[in-house]
C-alpha cells in the first residue's frame, strides 16, 4: 500500500515536469517533524533517503515504459473509448504498471479502463497457476500433512540435545498416499513421535542419517518440517519392511550436522558484520544454510564495494579467532525483542523463543543476537574459517553473499593457492609478482594487437600505395573489391575508407573479412555517387551471397555478414553485379 501511495505521488511529480528523483528530499522535513515521536526515523534517515531515491529511480523507468505503451494503445482507440482490460493487465503483468496508475493516466484523456476485463484476465492467470499447482500433486500431499497433523499431533524435536534417539513410526507416505507398510527399495516419507533430525526451516536444510529397526534399515535423505511442528523424514528403505508401529533407532549424520552448525552460526556473524559495515538498514531477506556453505540475501540499495566485502570477511574471522561462546537461551518473545534480538526473515515465532548470541564487540556489547530455531556451534572457533566466494544482485535493492565455512573454506583456499602457484610457475615468477607480470603482458598484448591491426589495414589497402591500383571499372564507376582473411570486423570500415580515399575520382569499395569461417562485409561509396549508388542495396546483395540476411547502414556506408565465409568471392561478384545494374538503370 505504501509503495502505491508513493508511486502516485511520483507520477504527479513526473507530470509536473520533474525529471530527477525528488521525493527523497522530503525526508529531512519528515524527520524534523516526526523524529521526536518516532526516534527510529532519525536513526534510519540516511537509509530512508537512499531507499526512496532508488525506488523513485526504478519507478521512473517503469513509468516511462508503461506510458509509452499506453500511448501506443490509446492511439488506436475511438475518442472516449475505454482501454481493454487485457491491455491494462499486460501493462501490469509485463511492466509492473499498477491498475490505479493506468486509470489515473487515462482519466486526464476522458477515458476509463475495462476493469471487468482486467479482473477476468487476472483470474485467468490465477486459475492457470492453480491448475499447474494441482496438476503437480502438491495440493493432495499438503492436505495429507494437515490430516496427519490433526490426527497424530506434532513431533517432539530432540535434536538440540542429542543426535540419536529411539522413536516409533506413526505414519508412512508413498507417492503422496498414506500406507501401512513399505518394502525394500521404496522411497517414502515417514512420521515418528520424536526425532533428533532437524527439519528444514529458517534457511537451514534438513538433516540426513540412518534409521534402523529390528527388521529394516533406512537411509534418511532429507527432513522437512510441515505445519510448524510435524517432522517428515524422507527416506529409502534399504533392507526389510517398514510398518506403522515399528520401533526405530534414529541417528543423524554427525559430520554433516556439524558442517550445518558451522554455516548457520557464520550466517549470524555475517549478518552482524554487514550491519556494522553498511548500516542498520541491512536486513535478512532470505538465506540458505547447507553443510559448510551459506547464501545470505539482504536489503542493500547499492552494491557493496570490494573493500566492504573484505572488511566483512575479516571481521567475521576476527570473531572466529577469539573463539567466544555461542550461547542459546529460551526466553519470552517480548523480552527477547526488548533486549535487541533480531527476527529472521519469513519465520513465525511463539510466545517463547530461542535467542542465539555470539561474541562481544570492543565496547562490551553483544555482537550478534538473533531469534533462531536452528542448530549452532558451541564456540565461534569451531567454524575454523569463513570465506566469501561471491556477491551479486538478486532483485532491486537486494544483494546476495555466498560463502564457505570449515572444511569447505579450507579446501577453497587450498585450491586457490594451488592455482596461484600453477600460474606463477607458468610465468616463471614468484606468486607475489604475478599481478605486475600480468599487467606487463596485457600492455604488451594491447600494443601488439594495435600493431597487427595497423599491419592488416595496410595490407588491405595494398600496402599503403596510392592511385587506383587494384580497382576496375564497372560501367563508369571505379570499383575495388577484396577478401581479407583474419581482419577483425571492427577494422573493416577504416580499411574501406582508406581505399576509397585513394580513388582520385571516387568510386565504390567492398571488403569481405573472413574469420572462423564467417564473413563480415562493408561497402563504402563516394559522395560523388550520391543518388546513383546505394551502399545498403549493395551490401544486402553481398550478404545474401554468404548466407546472411539483411544488412544496413547509410547510402554512403553499409555493413552486414553471413555464416558462409567460403563464398566471399561470390559476395564481391554479387556486389559488382548490383553496381552494374544500378549503372544501367
Coordinates of C-alpha atoms in Angstrom, one line a residue:
X1 CA 0.0 0.0 0.0
X2 CA 2.8 2.4 0.9
X3 CA 4.5 1.8 -2.4
X4 CA 1.3 2.5 -4.3
X5 CA 0.8 5.8 -2.4
X6 CA 4.5 6.8 -3.1
X7 CA 4.2 5.9 -6.8
X8 CA 1.1 8.0 -7.2
X9 CA 3.0 11.0 -5.8
X10 CA 6.0 10.1 -8.0
X11 CA 3.7 10.1 -11.1
X12 CA 2.3 13.5 -10.3
X13 CA 5.8 14.9 -9.9
X14 CA 6.6 13.5 -13.3
X15 CA 3.5 15.2 -14.7
X16 CA 4.6 18.5 -13.2
X17 CA 7.9 18.2 -15.2
X18 CA 10.3 16.7 -12.6
X19 CA 12.8 14.6 -14.4
X20 CA 15.0 13.6 -11.5
X21 CA 14.0 11.9 -8.2
X22 CA 12.8 14.4 -5.7
X23 CA 10.7 12.6 -3.0
X24 CA 13.8 11.7 -1.0
X25 CA 14.4 15.5 -0.5
X26 CA 11.3 15.5 1.7
X27 CA 12.8 13.1 4.3
X28 CA 14.7 15.7 6.4
X29 CA 11.4 17.7 6.8
X30 CA 9.6 14.5 7.8
X31 CA 12.3 13.6 10.3
X32 CA 12.4 17.1 11.8
X33 CA 8.6 17.0 12.2
X34 CA 8.1 13.4 13.4
X35 CA 11.5 12.3 14.7
X36 CA 10.6 13.2 18.3
X37 CA 7.7 10.7 18.3
X38 CA 9.5 8.1 16.2
X39 CA 13.2 8.2 17.1
X40 CA 13.8 5.3 14.6
X41 CA 13.3 7.9 11.8
X42 CA 16.4 9.8 13.0
X43 CA 18.5 6.6 13.2
X44 CA 17.5 5.4 9.7
X45 CA 17.3 8.8 8.0
X46 CA 20.3 8.1 5.6
X47 CA 19.0 4.7 4.6
X48 CA 15.4 6.1 4.1
X49 CA 16.8 8.7 1.7
X50 CA 18.8 6.1 -0.2
X51 CA 15.8 3.7 -0.5
X52 CA 13.4 6.4 -1.6
X53 CA 15.9 7.6 -4.2
X54 CA 16.3 4.1 -5.5
X55 CA 12.6 3.4 -5.5
X56 CA 11.8 6.6 -7.5
X57 CA 14.6 5.9 -10.0
X58 CA 13.4 2.4 -10.6
X59 CA 9.7 3.6 -10.8
X60 CA 10.6 6.3 -13.4
X61 CA 11.8 3.6 -15.7
X62 CA 8.6 1.6 -15.2
X63 CA 6.5 4.8 -15.7
X64 CA 8.2 5.8 -18.9
X65 CA 8.0 2.3 -20.4
X66 CA 4.3 1.9 -19.4
X67 CA 3.3 5.4 -20.6
X68 CA 4.9 4.7 -24.0
X69 CA 2.9 1.5 -24.4
X70 CA -0.3 3.2 -23.1
X71 CA 0.1 6.0 -25.6
X72 CA 0.6 3.5 -28.4
X73 CA -2.6 1.6 -27.4
X74 CA -4.8 4.6 -27.0
X75 CA -3.9 5.9 -30.4
X76 CA -6.0 3.1 -31.9
X77 CA -9.0 3.7 -29.7
X78 CA -12.0 5.8 -30.7
X79 CA -12.5 9.1 -28.9
X80 CA -13.5 8.4 -25.3
X81 CA -13.2 4.7 -25.8
X82 CA -12.2 2.5 -22.8
X83 CA -8.9 0.8 -22.6
X84 CA -9.4 -3.0 -23.0
X85 CA -8.9 -4.9 -19.7
X86 CA -6.4 -7.3 -21.4
X87 CA -4.2 -4.3 -22.3
X88 CA -4.3 -2.9 -18.8
X89 CA -3.4 -6.4 -17.4
X90 CA -0.5 -6.7 -19.8
X91 CA 0.8 -3.3 -18.6
X92 CA 0.5 -4.7 -15.0
X93 CA 1.8 -8.2 -15.7
X94 CA 4.7 -7.4 -18.0
X95 CA 5.8 -3.9 -17.0
X96 CA 4.6 -3.8 -13.3
X97 CA 2.4 -0.8 -14.1
X98 CA -0.4 -0.8 -11.5
X99 CA -4.0 -0.6 -12.5
X100 CA -4.7 2.6 -10.4
X101 CA -1.9 4.4 -12.3
X102 CA -3.3 3.3 -15.6
X103 CA -6.7 4.7 -14.5
X104 CA -5.1 8.0 -13.4
X105 CA -3.2 8.4 -16.7
X106 CA -6.4 7.8 -18.7
X107 CA -8.7 10.0 -16.6
X108 CA -7.0 13.1 -18.0
X109 CA -7.9 11.9 -21.5
X110 CA -11.5 11.3 -20.5
X111 CA -11.1 7.5 -20.8
X112 CA -11.7 4.6 -18.5
X113 CA -10.4 1.1 -18.1
X114 CA -12.4 -2.0 -18.7
X115 CA -11.9 -3.2 -15.1
X116 CA -14.1 -6.2 -15.6
X117 CA -11.8 -7.3 -18.4
X118 CA -8.8 -6.6 -16.2
X119 CA -10.2 -8.8 -13.4
X120 CA -11.1 -11.5 -15.9
X121 CA -7.5 -11.6 -17.2
X122 CA -6.2 -11.6 -13.6
X123 CA -8.5 -14.5 -12.7
X124 CA -7.4 -16.5 -15.8
X125 CA -3.8 -16.2 -14.7
X126 CA -4.7 -17.3 -11.2
X127 CA -6.7 -20.2 -12.5
X128 CA -3.8 -21.3 -14.7
X129 CA -1.4 -21.1 -11.7
X130 CA -3.9 -23.2 -9.6
X131 CA -4.2 -25.7 -12.4
X132 CA -0.4 -26.2 -12.6
X133 CA -0.1 -26.5 -8.8
X134 CA -2.9 -29.1 -8.6
X135 CA -1.5 -30.9 -11.5
X136 CA 1.8 -31.4 -9.7
X137 CA 0.1 -33.4 -7.0
X138 CA 1.3 -30.9 -4.3
X139 CA -2.2 -30.0 -3.3
X140 CA -3.2 -33.5 -2.3
X141 CA 0.1 -34.1 -0.4
X142 CA -0.3 -30.9 1.5
X143 CA -3.8 -31.9 2.5
X144 CA -2.4 -35.2 3.8
X145 CA 0.0 -33.4 6.1
X146 CA -2.9 -31.4 7.6
X147 CA -4.7 -34.7 8.2
X148 CA -1.7 -36.3 9.8
X149 CA -1.0 -33.3 12.0
X150 CA -4.6 -33.2 13.2
X151 CA -4.7 -37.0 13.9
X152 CA -1.2 -37.5 15.3
X153 CA -0.2 -34.2 16.8
X154 CA 3.2 -32.6 16.5
X155 CA 6.6 -34.3 16.5
X156 CA 8.8 -33.8 19.6
X157 CA 12.2 -32.4 18.5
X158 CA 15.2 -33.7 20.5
X159 CA 18.0 -32.5 18.2
X160 CA 19.3 -29.6 20.3
X161 CA 20.5 -32.1 23.0
X162 CA 21.2 -35.3 21.0
X163 CA 21.9 -36.6 17.5
X164 CA 20.3 -40.0 18.1
X165 CA 17.1 -41.3 19.7
X166 CA 14.6 -44.1 19.7
X167 CA 11.2 -43.5 18.1
X168 CA 8.0 -45.2 16.9
X169 CA 6.7 -44.9 13.4
X170 CA 3.3 -43.2 13.3
X171 CA 2.7 -42.9 9.6
X172 CA 4.2 -43.9 6.2
X173 CA 3.6 -42.0 3.0
X174 CA 4.4 -43.3 -0.5
X175 CA 3.7 -41.3 -3.7
X176 CA 1.5 -38.9 -1.8
X177 CA -0.7 -41.5 -0.2
X178 CA -0.7 -43.0 3.3
X179 CA 0.2 -46.7 3.5
X180 CA 0.6 -49.2 6.3
X181 CA 4.0 -50.7 5.2
X182 CA 6.8 -50.2 2.7
X183 CA 9.1 -52.8 1.3
X184 CA 12.8 -52.7 0.5
X185 CA 13.6 -50.3 -2.4
X186 CA 10.7 -47.9 -1.7
X187 CA 11.2 -44.2 -1.4
X188 CA 9.0 -42.9 1.4
X189 CA 8.2 -40.2 3.9
X190 CA 7.6 -41.3 7.5
X191 CA 6.5 -39.6 10.7
X192 CA 7.6 -40.6 14.2
X193 CA 6.6 -39.4 17.7
X194 CA 10.0 -37.9 18.4
X195 CA 13.2 -37.2 16.4
X196 CA 16.7 -35.8 16.7
X197 CA 16.6 -34.9 13.0
X198 CA 16.4 -31.1 12.2
X199 CA 13.6 -30.3 9.8
X200 CA 14.3 -27.7 7.1
X201 CA 13.4 -24.2 8.3
X202 CA 15.0 -20.8 8.9
X203 CA 17.1 -21.4 5.8
X204 CA 18.8 -24.4 7.3
X205 CA 18.3 -27.5 5.3
X206 CA 17.1 -30.8 6.9
X207 CA 19.3 -33.5 8.4
X208 CA 20.2 -36.8 6.9
X209 CA 21.2 -40.0 8.5
X210 CA 20.1 -43.6 9.3
X211 CA 17.1 -45.3 10.8
X212 CA 17.2 -48.9 11.9
X213 CA 14.6 -51.3 13.2
X214 CA 14.5 -55.0 14.2
X215 CA 13.6 -56.0 10.6
X216 CA 14.5 -53.0 8.5
X217 CA 17.2 -50.4 7.7
X218 CA 16.5 -47.0 6.1
X219 CA 18.7 -44.2 4.7
X220 CA 17.2 -40.8 5.6
X221 CA 17.9 -38.4 2.7
X222 CA 16.1 -35.3 4.0
X223 CA 14.0 -34.0 6.8
X224 CA 11.1 -31.5 6.4
X225 CA 9.1 -29.5 8.9
X226 CA 5.5 -29.2 8.0
X227 CA 2.8 -27.0 9.6
X228 CA 5.2 -25.8 12.2
X229 CA 5.7 -29.0 14.2
X230 CA 5.2 -32.0 12.0
X231 CA 8.5 -33.6 11.1
X232 CA 8.5 -35.6 7.8
X233 CA 11.6 -37.8 7.2
X234 CA 12.3 -38.6 3.5
X235 CA 14.0 -42.0 3.3
X236 CA 14.8 -45.0 1.2
X237 CA 14.1 -48.5 2.6
X238 CA 17.4 -50.3 2.1
X239 CA 16.5 -53.6 3.8
X240 CA 13.5 -55.3 5.1
X241 CA 10.0 -54.0 5.6
X242 CA 8.9 -50.9 7.5
X243 CA 5.5 -50.9 9.1
X244 CA 3.4 -48.4 11.1
X245 CA 4.2 -49.0 14.7
X246 CA 7.8 -50.2 14.1
X247 CA 10.3 -49.1 16.7
X248 CA 13.3 -47.3 15.1
X249 CA 16.7 -46.1 16.3
X250 CA 17.4 -42.7 14.6
X251 CA 20.9 -41.4 14.0
X252 CA 21.7 -38.1 12.5
X253 CA 24.8 -37.9 10.2
X254 CA 27.1 -36.2 12.7
X255 CA 29.7 -34.7 10.4
X256 CA 27.0 -33.2 8.2
X257 CA 25.2 -31.7 11.2
X258 CA 28.5 -30.2 12.4
X259 CA 29.0 -28.6 9.0
X260 CA 25.5 -27.2 9.1
X261 CA 26.1 -25.8 12.6
X262 CA 29.3 -24.0 11.3
X263 CA 27.4 -22.5 8.4
X264 CA 24.5 -21.4 10.5
X265 CA 26.5 -19.6 13.2
X266 CA 28.6 -18.0 10.5
X267 CA 25.4 -16.6 8.9
X268 CA 24.6 -14.8 12.1
X269 CA 28.1 -13.4 12.3
X270 CA 27.9 -12.3 8.6
X271 CA 24.6 -10.5 9.3
X272 CA 26.0 -8.6 12.2
X273 CA 29.2 -7.7 10.3
X274 CA 27.2 -6.4 7.4
X275 CA 25.1 -4.2 9.7
X276 CA 28.2 -2.8 11.3
X277 CA 29.8 -2.1 8.0
X278 CA 26.9 -1.0 5.8
X279 CA 24.3 0.3 8.3
X280 CA 21.3 -0.8 10.3
X281 CA 19.1 -0.8 7.1
X282 CA 20.7 -4.2 6.3
X283 CA 18.1 -6.9 7.0
X284 CA 17.9 -10.5 6.1
X285 CA 15.7 -11.2 3.0
X286 CA 16.4 -14.9 2.7
X287 CA 19.1 -17.5 3.4
X288 CA 20.3 -21.0 2.7
X289 CA 22.3 -22.9 5.3
X290 CA 23.9 -26.0 3.8
X291 CA 26.9 -28.1 5.1
X292 CA 29.8 -25.7 5.3
X293 CA 28.1 -23.4 2.7
X294 CA 25.8 -20.5 3.0
X295 CA 23.8 -18.0 1.0
X296 CA 22.6 -14.8 2.5
X297 CA 20.2 -12.3 0.9
X298 CA 20.0 -8.9 2.5
X299 CA 18.5 -5.4 1.9
X300 CA 21.1 -3.1 0.5
X301 CA 20.3 -0.4 -2.1
X302 CA 23.9 -0.2 -3.5
X303 CA 26.4 -2.9 -4.3
X304 CA 29.0 -3.3 -1.5
X305 CA 32.5 -2.3 -2.6
X306 CA 35.4 -4.8 -2.7
X307 CA 36.7 -3.1 0.4
X308 CA 33.3 -3.6 2.2
X309 CA 33.4 -7.3 1.4
X310 CA 37.0 -7.7 2.5
X311 CA 36.2 -5.9 5.8
X312 CA 33.1 -8.0 6.5
X313 CA 35.1 -11.3 5.9
X314 CA 37.9 -10.1 8.1
X315 CA 35.6 -9.1 10.9
X316 CA 33.8 -12.5 10.9
X317 CA 37.2 -14.3 11.0
X318 CA 38.3 -12.0 13.9
X319 CA 35.4 -13.4 16.0
X320 CA 36.3 -16.9 15.0
X321 CA 39.8 -16.4 16.2
X322 CA 38.5 -15.0 19.5
X323 CA 36.6 -18.3 19.9
X324 CA 33.8 -16.8 22.0
X325 CA 30.9 -18.8 23.2
X326 CA 27.8 -19.2 21.1
X327 CA 25.1 -19.0 23.8
X328 CA 21.5 -20.2 23.4
X329 CA 18.7 -19.1 25.8
X330 CA 15.0 -19.7 25.8
X331 CA 13.0 -16.5 26.8
X332 CA 9.7 -14.7 26.2
X333 CA 9.5 -13.2 22.8
X334 CA 8.7 -9.7 24.1
X335 CA 11.7 -9.9 26.4
X336 CA 14.0 -11.0 23.6
X337 CA 12.9 -8.2 21.3
X338 CA 13.3 -5.7 24.1
X339 CA 16.9 -7.0 24.6
X340 CA 17.6 -6.2 20.9
X341 CA 17.3 -9.7 19.3
X342 CA 16.6 -9.7 15.6
X343 CA 14.0 -11.9 14.0
X344 CA 14.8 -14.0 10.9
X345 CA 13.1 -13.3 7.6
X346 CA 10.0 -15.4 7.0
X347 CA 9.9 -17.1 10.4
X348 CA 7.0 -17.3 12.7
X349 CA 7.6 -17.3 16.5
X350 CA 5.6 -18.4 19.5
X351 CA 5.4 -16.8 22.9
X352 CA 8.7 -18.4 23.9
X353 CA 11.7 -18.2 21.5
X354 CA 15.3 -19.3 21.3
X355 CA 17.8 -16.5 21.4
X356 CA 21.3 -17.1 19.9
X357 CA 24.1 -14.7 20.9
X358 CA 27.7 -14.7 19.7
X359 CA 30.6 -12.5 20.8
X360 CA 31.1 -9.1 22.2
X361 CA 32.4 -6.0 20.5
X362 CA 35.2 -3.7 21.8
X363 CA 32.6 -1.8 23.9
X364 CA 31.4 -5.0 25.6
X365 CA 28.1 -5.1 23.7
X366 CA 26.7 -8.3 22.3
X367 CA 27.9 -8.6 18.7
X368 CA 25.2 -10.9 17.3
X369 CA 21.8 -11.6 18.9
X370 CA 19.0 -13.3 16.8
X371 CA 15.9 -15.3 17.3
X372 CA 16.7 -18.6 15.8
X373 CA 15.5 -22.2 15.9
X374 CA 18.5 -23.6 14.1
X375 CA 21.5 -25.6 15.3
X376 CA 24.7 -23.8 16.2
X377 CA 28.3 -24.4 17.2
X378 CA 29.3 -24.2 20.9
X379 CA 32.1 -21.7 20.3
X380 CA 32.8 -19.4 17.3
X381 CA 36.2 -21.0 16.8
X382 CA 34.5 -24.3 15.8
X383 CA 33.7 -22.6 12.5
X384 CA 37.5 -22.6 11.8
X385 CA 37.4 -20.3 8.7
X386 CA 34.9 -18.1 6.9
X387 CA 35.5 -17.3 3.2
X388 CA 33.2 -15.2 1.0
X389 CA 33.1 -16.6 -2.6
X390 CA 30.6 -14.3 -4.3
X391 CA 28.5 -11.2 -4.1
X392 CA 25.7 -10.3 -6.5
X393 CA 22.3 -8.7 -7.0
X394 CA 19.1 -10.9 -6.8
X395 CA 16.5 -8.2 -7.0
X396 CA 16.1 -4.4 -6.8
X397 CA 17.6 -3.4 -3.5
X398 CA 18.5 -7.0 -2.5
X399 CA 22.1 -8.3 -2.6
X400 CA 23.4 -11.8 -2.1
X401 CA 26.6 -13.1 -0.4
X402 CA 27.7 -16.7 -0.9
X403 CA 30.3 -18.1 1.5
X404 CA 32.0 -21.2 2.7
X405 CA 33.0 -22.3 6.2
X406 CA 35.0 -25.0 7.9
X407 CA 36.5 -27.7 5.7
X408 CA 34.9 -26.3 2.5
X409 CA 36.5 -22.9 3.1
X410 CA 39.9 -24.5 3.8
X411 CA 39.6 -26.6 0.6
X412 CA 38.7 -23.5 -1.3
X413 CA 41.7 -21.6 -0.1
X414 CA 43.9 -24.6 -0.9
X415 CA 42.5 -24.7 -4.4
X416 CA 43.2 -21.0 -4.9
X417 CA 46.7 -21.4 -3.6
X418 CA 47.3 -24.3 -6.0
X419 CA 46.0 -22.3 -9.0
X420 CA 48.1 -19.3 -7.9
X421 CA 51.3 -21.5 -7.7
X422 CA 50.5 -23.1 -11.1
X423 CA 50.0 -19.7 -12.7
X424 CA 53.2 -18.4 -11.1
X425 CA 55.1 -21.5 -12.4
X426 CA 53.8 -21.0 -15.9
X427 CA 55.1 -17.4 -15.9
X428 CA 58.2 -18.3 -14.0
X429 CA 57.7 -15.6 -11.3
X430 CA 57.1 -15.8 -7.6
X431 CA 53.3 -15.6 -6.7
X432 CA 53.7 -12.1 -5.3
X433 CA 54.9 -10.8 -8.7
X434 CA 52.0 -12.2 -10.7
X435 CA 49.9 -9.0 -10.8
X436 CA 52.7 -6.9 -12.2
X437 CA 53.8 -9.6 -14.7
X438 CA 50.1 -9.9 -15.9
X439 CA 49.8 -6.1 -16.3
X440 CA 53.0 -6.1 -18.3
X441 CA 51.8 -8.9 -20.5
X442 CA 48.4 -7.2 -21.1
X443 CA 50.1 -4.0 -22.0
X444 CA 52.3 -5.9 -24.5
X445 CA 49.3 -7.7 -25.9
X446 CA 47.4 -4.4 -26.5
X447 CA 50.4 -2.9 -28.2
X448 CA 50.9 -6.0 -30.5
X449 CA 47.2 -6.0 -31.3
X450 CA 47.4 -2.4 -32.3
X451 CA 50.4 -3.0 -34.5
X452 CA 48.8 -6.1 -36.0
X453 CA 45.6 -4.2 -36.8
X454 CA 47.6 -1.4 -38.4
X455 CA 49.5 -4.0 -40.5
X456 CA 46.3 -5.7 -41.6
X457 CA 44.8 -2.3 -42.6
X458 CA 47.9 -1.5 -44.7
X459 CA 47.7 -5.0 -46.3
X460 CA 44.0 -4.5 -47.0
X461 CA 44.7 -1.2 -48.7
X462 CA 47.5 -2.5 -50.9
X463 CA 50.4 -1.7 -48.6
X464 CA 49.7 2.0 -48.4
X465 CA 50.1 2.6 -52.2
X466 CA 48.4 5.5 -54.0
X467 CA 46.3 5.8 -57.0
X468 CA 43.6 3.3 -58.1
X469 CA 45.7 0.2 -58.0
X470 CA 43.5 -2.9 -57.7
X471 CA 40.3 -1.1 -58.8
X472 CA 38.4 -1.7 -62.0
X473 CA 35.6 0.0 -63.9
X474 CA 32.0 -1.2 -63.7
X475 CA 30.5 0.9 -66.4
X476 CA 31.7 4.4 -65.5
X477 CA 32.3 3.6 -61.8
X478 CA 35.6 2.6 -60.2
X479 CA 35.2 -0.5 -58.0
X480 CA 37.6 -2.1 -55.6
X481 CA 36.6 -5.4 -54.1
X482 CA 38.8 -7.5 -51.8
X483 CA 38.6 -10.5 -49.5
X484 CA 40.8 -10.3 -46.4
X485 CA 41.5 -13.3 -44.2
X486 CA 41.7 -12.6 -40.5
X487 CA 41.0 -8.9 -40.5
X488 CA 38.7 -8.1 -37.5
X489 CA 35.3 -6.9 -38.5
X490 CA 35.8 -3.7 -36.5
X491 CA 38.8 -2.8 -38.7
X492 CA 36.9 -3.1 -42.0
X493 CA 35.4 0.3 -42.0
X494 CA 38.7 2.2 -41.6
X495 CA 40.3 0.0 -44.3
X496 CA 37.4 0.6 -46.7
X497 CA 37.5 4.4 -46.1
X498 CA 41.3 4.4 -46.7
X499 CA 40.9 2.6 -50.0
X500 CA 38.0 4.8 -51.1
X501 CA 40.1 8.0 -50.4
X502 CA 42.8 6.6 -52.8
X503 CA 40.3 6.8 -55.7
X504 CA 41.1 10.0 -57.4
X505 CA 37.6 10.3 -59.0
X506 CA 35.7 8.4 -56.2
X507 CA 34.0 5.0 -56.5
X508 CA 32.9 2.0 -54.5
X509 CA 34.9 -0.2 -52.1
X510 CA 33.6 -3.5 -50.9
X511 CA 35.6 -5.6 -48.4
X512 CA 34.9 -9.0 -47.0
X513 CA 36.7 -10.2 -43.9
X514 CA 36.6 -13.9 -43.2
X515 CA 37.1 -15.0 -39.6
X516 CA 36.3 -18.5 -38.2
X517 CA 34.5 -19.4 -41.4
X518 CA 32.1 -16.4 -41.2
X519 CA 32.0 -13.4 -43.4
X520 CA 31.7 -9.7 -42.5
X521 CA 31.1 -7.2 -45.3
X522 CA 31.3 -3.4 -45.7
X523 CA 30.6 -1.2 -48.7
X524 CA 31.8 2.4 -48.8
X525 CA 30.5 4.7 -51.6
X526 CA 32.0 8.1 -52.5
X527 CA 29.9 11.3 -52.0
X528 CA 30.2 11.9 -55.7
X529 CA 27.9 8.9 -56.3
X530 CA 25.1 10.1 -54.0
X531 CA 21.7 9.3 -55.6
X532 CA 23.2 6.9 -58.1
X533 CA 24.6 4.0 -55.9
X534 CA 23.1 2.9 -52.6
X535 CA 25.6 1.2 -50.2
X536 CA 22.7 -0.6 -48.4
X537 CA 21.4 -2.2 -51.6
X538 CA 25.0 -3.3 -52.4
X539 CA 25.8 -4.8 -49.0
X540 CA 22.4 -6.7 -49.0
X541 CA 23.3 -8.3 -52.3
X542 CA 26.7 -9.4 -50.8
X543 CA 25.1 -10.6 -47.5
X544 CA 22.7 -12.8 -49.4
X545 CA 25.6 -14.5 -51.3
X546 CA 27.2 -15.6 -48.0
X547 CA 24.0 -16.9 -46.5
X548 CA 23.1 -14.0 -44.4
X549 CA 20.0 -11.8 -44.1
X550 CA 19.6 -8.0 -44.1
X551 CA 22.5 -5.6 -43.7
X552 CA 22.1 -1.9 -43.1
X553 CA 23.6 1.5 -42.8
X554 CA 23.5 4.7 -44.8
X555 CA 23.6 5.4 -48.6
X556 CA 27.4 6.0 -48.4
X557 CA 28.3 3.2 -45.9
X558 CA 26.7 -0.1 -45.0
X559 CA 27.7 -3.4 -43.4
X560 CA 26.4 -6.9 -42.8
X561 CA 27.5 -10.5 -42.5
X562 CA 26.8 -14.1 -43.1
X563 CA 27.8 -17.6 -42.0
X564 CA 29.4 -18.8 -45.2
X565 CA 32.9 -17.3 -45.5
X566 CA 33.9 -19.7 -48.3
X567 CA 31.6 -17.7 -50.6
X568 CA 33.3 -14.4 -50.1
X569 CA 34.2 -14.1 -53.8
X570 CA 30.6 -14.7 -54.7
X571 CA 29.6 -11.8 -52.4
X572 CA 32.0 -9.5 -54.2
X573 CA 30.7 -10.7 -57.6
X574 CA 27.1 -10.0 -56.4
X575 CA 28.0 -6.5 -55.3
X576 CA 29.7 -5.9 -58.6
X577 CA 26.6 -7.1 -60.4
X578 CA 24.4 -4.8 -58.3
X579 CA 26.6 -1.9 -59.3
X580 CA 26.3 -2.8 -62.9
X581 CA 22.5 -3.0 -62.7
X582 CA 22.4 0.4 -60.9
X583 CA 24.5 2.0 -63.7
X584 CA 22.3 0.5 -66.4
X585 CA 19.1 1.6 -64.7

